[in-house]
């Protein structure tokens, strides 16, 4: 009896239930799904083009906010649109461009002020930004507090900064002239004098945006290798030689990036100029840049076609500046 219970007859029973064959008790994952169905075809197409599907919303966003307004501005620049927006307008060819390019009273002086403001602000911001970045490069006690203080100008909006400095530079009650009186210097007109207005606002721009340039340069300095600097120090190079012949060449890509970013932003400056001097860049148009000029044409005189032509010309000038900087960058790298 025992031999029968534990013999070969008991073997299959102790092995447990037999695994069902794929054809009987189980269903394959893809069983019942038609590979030619609409859902399957769409799934294969979406998987094949997933990079375009994922980038699609961003592309649509850029087209909606950049390409369409730019195309509309170019379209308006070839029309005689003016006064009421409901007024019918027609094409007038390149008349708006001819009017702008032959305007020696407002257009070309605004071009000169735009590039003078940008060149002055960018030069000092780059120099002072490098000085600040070098001071913050190596760790020291209280470094966090100093960095916070340095970044404070970036916290305020440009309009608030412009209004603040307008009060500080006020000729009669401004604090700047009050401080000058302590050392015997007579009050200065600052923003009230057409000969000093642009330089004064260039100083305001330098005060606000130097910290941003310093942050960009500091990020580049922290990524520099230590070996070339230490090798120059061993070879007897002093601090200036290490900076000019080692640090600056190694930081050239970051410096060019800072020049591009801040230069383009300075070219587009509007809020500080308008907040301090108002319409037309002042009574004598002393700080009227291309942005302020185009704004006045659009919202003060309702010359939409001419304003669009000025903006298109300004856009082409910015592209030309970027192209020149990129060519210089490629030439130095080669």
XYZ file of C-alpha atoms in Angstrom:
334
model
C 0.000 0.000 0.000
C 2.772 2.403 0.914
C 4.641 1.630 -2.240
C 1.572 2.419 -4.272
C 0.968 5.741 -2.460
C 4.509 6.957 -2.757
C 5.345 5.316 -6.036
C 5.180 6.564 -9.506
C 1.422 7.110 -9.251
C 1.905 9.825 -6.591
C 4.472 11.755 -8.660
C 2.169 13.599 -11.021
C -0.232 14.505 -8.229
C 2.514 16.111 -6.114
C 3.792 18.167 -9.000
C 0.898 20.620 -8.676
C -1.407 21.831 -11.395
C 0.064 21.729 -14.831
C 0.856 25.073 -16.490
C -1.773 25.846 -19.062
C -0.625 25.927 -22.618
C -0.576 29.313 -24.367
C -3.274 28.179 -26.698
C -5.787 27.216 -24.038
C -6.045 29.062 -20.720
C -4.028 32.311 -21.296
C -4.343 35.238 -23.662
C -1.362 36.950 -25.225
C -0.895 40.708 -24.480
C -1.361 41.647 -28.105
C -4.026 39.054 -28.812
C -7.236 40.661 -29.973
C -5.546 43.899 -31.149
C -5.683 44.533 -34.857
C -2.269 45.847 -36.020
C -4.028 47.686 -38.850
C -6.551 49.438 -36.649
C -6.650 53.226 -36.471
C -5.434 53.230 -32.885
C -2.443 51.017 -33.639
C -1.489 53.056 -36.700
C -1.668 56.281 -34.698
C 0.411 54.740 -31.899
C 3.143 53.725 -34.338
C 3.063 57.152 -36.008
C 3.227 58.986 -32.649
C 6.146 56.852 -31.492
C 7.996 57.516 -34.729
C 7.403 61.296 -34.575
C 7.505 61.784 -30.821
C 10.246 64.432 -30.974
C 8.041 66.658 -33.132
C 4.979 66.017 -30.987
C 6.842 66.964 -27.811
C 8.354 70.086 -29.361
C 5.119 71.073 -31.082
C 3.592 73.170 -28.245
C 6.790 75.207 -27.883
C 6.978 75.796 -31.638
C 3.357 76.936 -31.715
C 4.016 79.244 -28.762
C 7.024 80.836 -30.506
C 5.074 81.276 -33.733
C 2.129 82.848 -31.916
C 4.205 85.299 -29.874
C 7.131 86.078 -32.188
C 6.637 85.187 -35.826
C 3.068 86.442 -36.227
C 3.684 89.898 -34.624
C 6.911 90.275 -36.598
C 5.165 89.380 -39.848
C 2.364 91.832 -39.075
C 4.881 94.595 -38.346
C 6.653 93.960 -41.650
C 3.285 94.040 -43.413
C 2.319 97.356 -41.810
C 5.669 98.882 -42.742
C 4.629 98.758 -46.414
C 1.272 100.468 -45.799
C 0.028 103.984 -45.072
C -1.688 102.914 -41.829
C -2.177 105.934 -39.574
C -4.631 107.670 -37.288
C -7.584 105.390 -36.431
C -7.037 101.644 -36.562
C -10.396 101.327 -38.351
C -9.292 103.649 -41.139
C -8.753 101.770 -44.425
C -5.140 101.652 -45.479
C -3.315 100.616 -48.608
C 0.183 99.721 -49.740
C 2.640 102.531 -50.343
C 5.743 100.476 -51.170
C 8.953 101.596 -49.505
C 7.752 105.128 -48.801
C 7.913 104.616 -45.021
C 11.482 103.340 -45.254
C 12.469 106.275 -47.442
C 10.876 108.709 -44.996
C 12.707 107.166 -42.055
C 16.105 106.893 -43.741
C 15.982 110.507 -44.944
C 14.873 111.892 -41.561
C 17.968 113.638 -40.258
C 16.071 115.445 -37.495
C 14.735 112.503 -35.500
C 15.619 109.082 -36.957
C 19.379 109.285 -37.382
C 19.970 111.162 -34.098
C 17.960 108.440 -32.340
C 20.164 105.818 -34.008
C 23.254 107.579 -32.706
C 21.830 107.829 -29.183
C 20.837 104.161 -29.233
C 24.315 102.934 -30.052
C 26.041 105.532 -27.838
C 23.890 104.456 -24.888
C 24.523 100.769 -25.616
C 28.278 101.152 -26.113
C 28.754 103.252 -22.977
C 26.619 101.036 -20.758
C 28.063 97.783 -22.098
C 31.678 98.916 -21.745
C 31.391 99.930 -18.108
C 29.144 96.991 -17.209
C 31.685 94.579 -18.645
C 34.619 96.180 -16.813
C 32.824 96.574 -13.490
C 31.186 93.163 -13.850
C 34.590 91.526 -14.261
C 35.915 93.378 -11.197
C 32.960 92.235 -9.098
C 33.247 88.674 -10.415
C 36.948 88.544 -9.526
C 36.216 89.847 -6.017
C 33.530 87.206 -5.493
C 35.506 84.413 -7.152
C 37.418 83.195 -4.111
C 35.499 82.405 -0.898
C 35.778 84.809 2.023
C 33.919 85.556 5.236
C 30.574 87.221 4.598
C 30.557 86.297 0.926
C 26.850 85.446 0.989
C 25.932 88.845 2.410
C 28.069 90.641 -0.169
C 26.490 88.682 -3.024
C 23.018 89.562 -1.764
C 23.892 93.264 -1.610
C 25.398 93.158 -5.103
C 22.242 91.581 -6.531
C 19.834 94.090 -4.970
C 19.644 96.364 -8.072
C 18.257 93.438 -10.074
C 15.306 93.027 -7.710
C 13.568 96.299 -8.636
C 11.776 96.783 -11.944
C 13.350 99.212 -14.435
C 10.432 101.648 -14.114
C 10.838 101.763 -10.328
C 14.585 102.237 -10.745
C 13.999 105.074 -13.187
C 11.578 106.856 -10.858
C 13.927 106.401 -7.906
C 16.903 107.911 -9.723
C 14.719 110.672 -11.112
C 14.029 111.771 -7.551
C 17.674 111.382 -6.551
C 18.837 113.506 -9.515
C 16.182 116.194 -9.065
C 18.090 119.513 -9.361
C 16.493 121.293 -6.388
C 15.627 118.658 -3.776
C 17.549 115.626 -5.024
C 19.850 113.814 -2.628
C 22.716 113.682 -5.163
C 23.021 117.463 -5.298
C 22.631 117.588 -1.535
C 25.673 115.325 -1.139
C 27.636 117.427 -3.630
C 26.896 120.536 -1.573
C 28.630 118.903 1.397
C 31.948 119.058 -0.470
C 31.348 122.467 -2.040
C 30.249 121.348 -5.525
C 27.364 123.415 -6.931
C 24.106 121.669 -7.944
C 24.185 119.933 -11.306
C 21.265 119.718 -13.773
C 21.716 115.981 -14.429
C 18.489 114.952 -16.200
C 17.356 118.546 -16.767
C 20.250 119.382 -19.097
C 20.118 117.861 -22.615
C 23.921 117.626 -22.648
C 24.044 115.380 -19.543
C 20.755 113.462 -19.707
C 21.974 110.542 -21.804
C 25.166 110.100 -19.757
C 23.139 110.222 -16.531
C 20.752 107.509 -17.708
C 23.693 105.449 -18.923
C 24.974 105.548 -15.347
C 21.556 104.376 -14.094
C 21.623 101.451 -16.519
C 25.150 100.564 -15.394
C 24.035 100.644 -11.760
C 21.155 98.244 -12.389
C 22.616 95.723 -14.838
C 26.258 95.379 -13.776
C 25.260 92.625 -11.285
C 23.807 90.527 -14.112
C 27.051 90.749 -16.102
C 28.984 89.925 -12.921
C 26.873 86.785 -12.403
C 27.544 85.579 -15.944
C 31.284 86.194 -15.641
C 31.401 84.652 -12.160
C 29.803 81.488 -13.520
C 32.551 81.343 -16.143
C 35.328 81.955 -13.617
C 34.154 79.158 -11.324
C 34.466 76.718 -14.214
C 38.050 77.622 -15.163
C 40.751 74.989 -14.642
C 43.254 75.753 -11.908
C 46.296 74.243 -13.656
C 47.050 77.070 -16.147
C 46.672 79.726 -13.448
C 48.918 77.851 -11.018
C 51.472 77.225 -13.788
C 51.580 80.942 -14.591
C 52.053 81.726 -10.909
C 54.958 79.248 -10.700
C 56.532 80.841 -13.775
C 56.602 84.186 -11.966
C 53.601 85.934 -13.546
C 52.089 88.637 -11.353
C 48.358 89.100 -10.743
C 47.803 91.361 -13.764
C 49.697 89.058 -16.102
C 47.746 86.026 -14.879
C 44.511 87.905 -15.427
C 45.290 89.314 -18.881
C 47.172 86.383 -20.415
C 45.487 83.423 -18.716
C 42.098 84.243 -17.213
C 40.806 86.491 -20.005
C 41.673 84.066 -22.866
C 40.133 81.160 -20.965
C 37.019 83.233 -20.209
C 36.583 84.568 -23.760
C 33.495 82.413 -24.606
C 31.740 83.566 -21.439
C 32.730 87.199 -22.055
C 31.329 87.053 -25.597
C 28.115 85.513 -24.285
C 27.795 88.305 -21.718
C 28.406 90.927 -24.419
C 25.732 89.388 -26.662
C 23.103 89.042 -23.948
C 23.613 92.417 -22.329
C 24.299 94.232 -25.601
C 21.029 93.125 -27.173
C 19.166 93.978 -23.985
C 20.769 97.443 -23.797
C 19.816 98.153 -27.406
C 16.172 97.525 -26.496
C 16.164 99.731 -23.386
C 12.947 101.707 -23.136
C 11.438 101.714 -19.648
C 14.182 103.624 -17.826
C 14.327 106.272 -20.566
C 10.585 106.756 -20.735
C 10.078 106.699 -16.952
C 12.612 109.471 -16.410
C 12.181 111.742 -19.447
C 8.677 110.985 -20.715
C 7.406 111.379 -24.290
C 9.938 111.909 -27.020
C 12.858 111.350 -24.687
C 12.496 114.834 -23.212
C 11.555 118.242 -24.534
C 14.656 118.344 -26.731
C 14.593 114.590 -27.541
C 17.871 114.338 -25.645
C 17.437 110.643 -24.709
C 15.224 109.605 -27.616
C 16.484 106.238 -28.812
C 14.930 104.163 -31.577
C 12.595 102.437 -29.123
C 11.338 105.746 -27.716
C 11.050 107.178 -31.242
C 9.005 104.236 -32.516
C 6.805 104.319 -29.414
C 6.060 107.997 -29.978
C 5.204 107.421 -33.623
C 2.789 104.643 -32.678
C 1.038 105.912 -29.550
C 1.521 109.683 -29.712
C 1.107 110.352 -33.445
C -0.627 107.098 -34.567
C 1.775 106.697 -37.495
C 1.574 102.909 -37.508
C 3.123 102.351 -40.922
C 6.114 104.616 -40.297
C 6.594 103.227 -36.776
C 6.602 99.685 -38.170
C 9.244 100.645 -40.720
C 11.418 102.120 -37.949
C 11.061 98.923 -35.916
C 11.955 96.753 -38.908
C 15.067 98.852 -39.546
C 15.955 98.595 -35.864
C 15.510 94.830 -35.988
C 17.833 94.603 -38.993
C 20.429 96.693 -37.153
C 20.313 94.303 -34.205
C 20.746 91.330 -36.539
C 23.729 93.073 -38.141
C 25.354 93.654 -34.739
C 24.804 90.002 -33.771
C 26.264 88.823 -37.082
C 29.367 90.988 -36.653
C 29.937 89.684 -33.114
C 29.466 86.103 -34.243
C 31.957 86.569 -37.086
C 34.507 88.003 -34.686
C 33.926 85.104 -32.329
C 34.462 82.531 -35.092
C 37.542 84.393 -36.315
C 39.127 84.324 -32.846
C 38.303 80.650 -32.367
C 39.856 79.721 -35.699
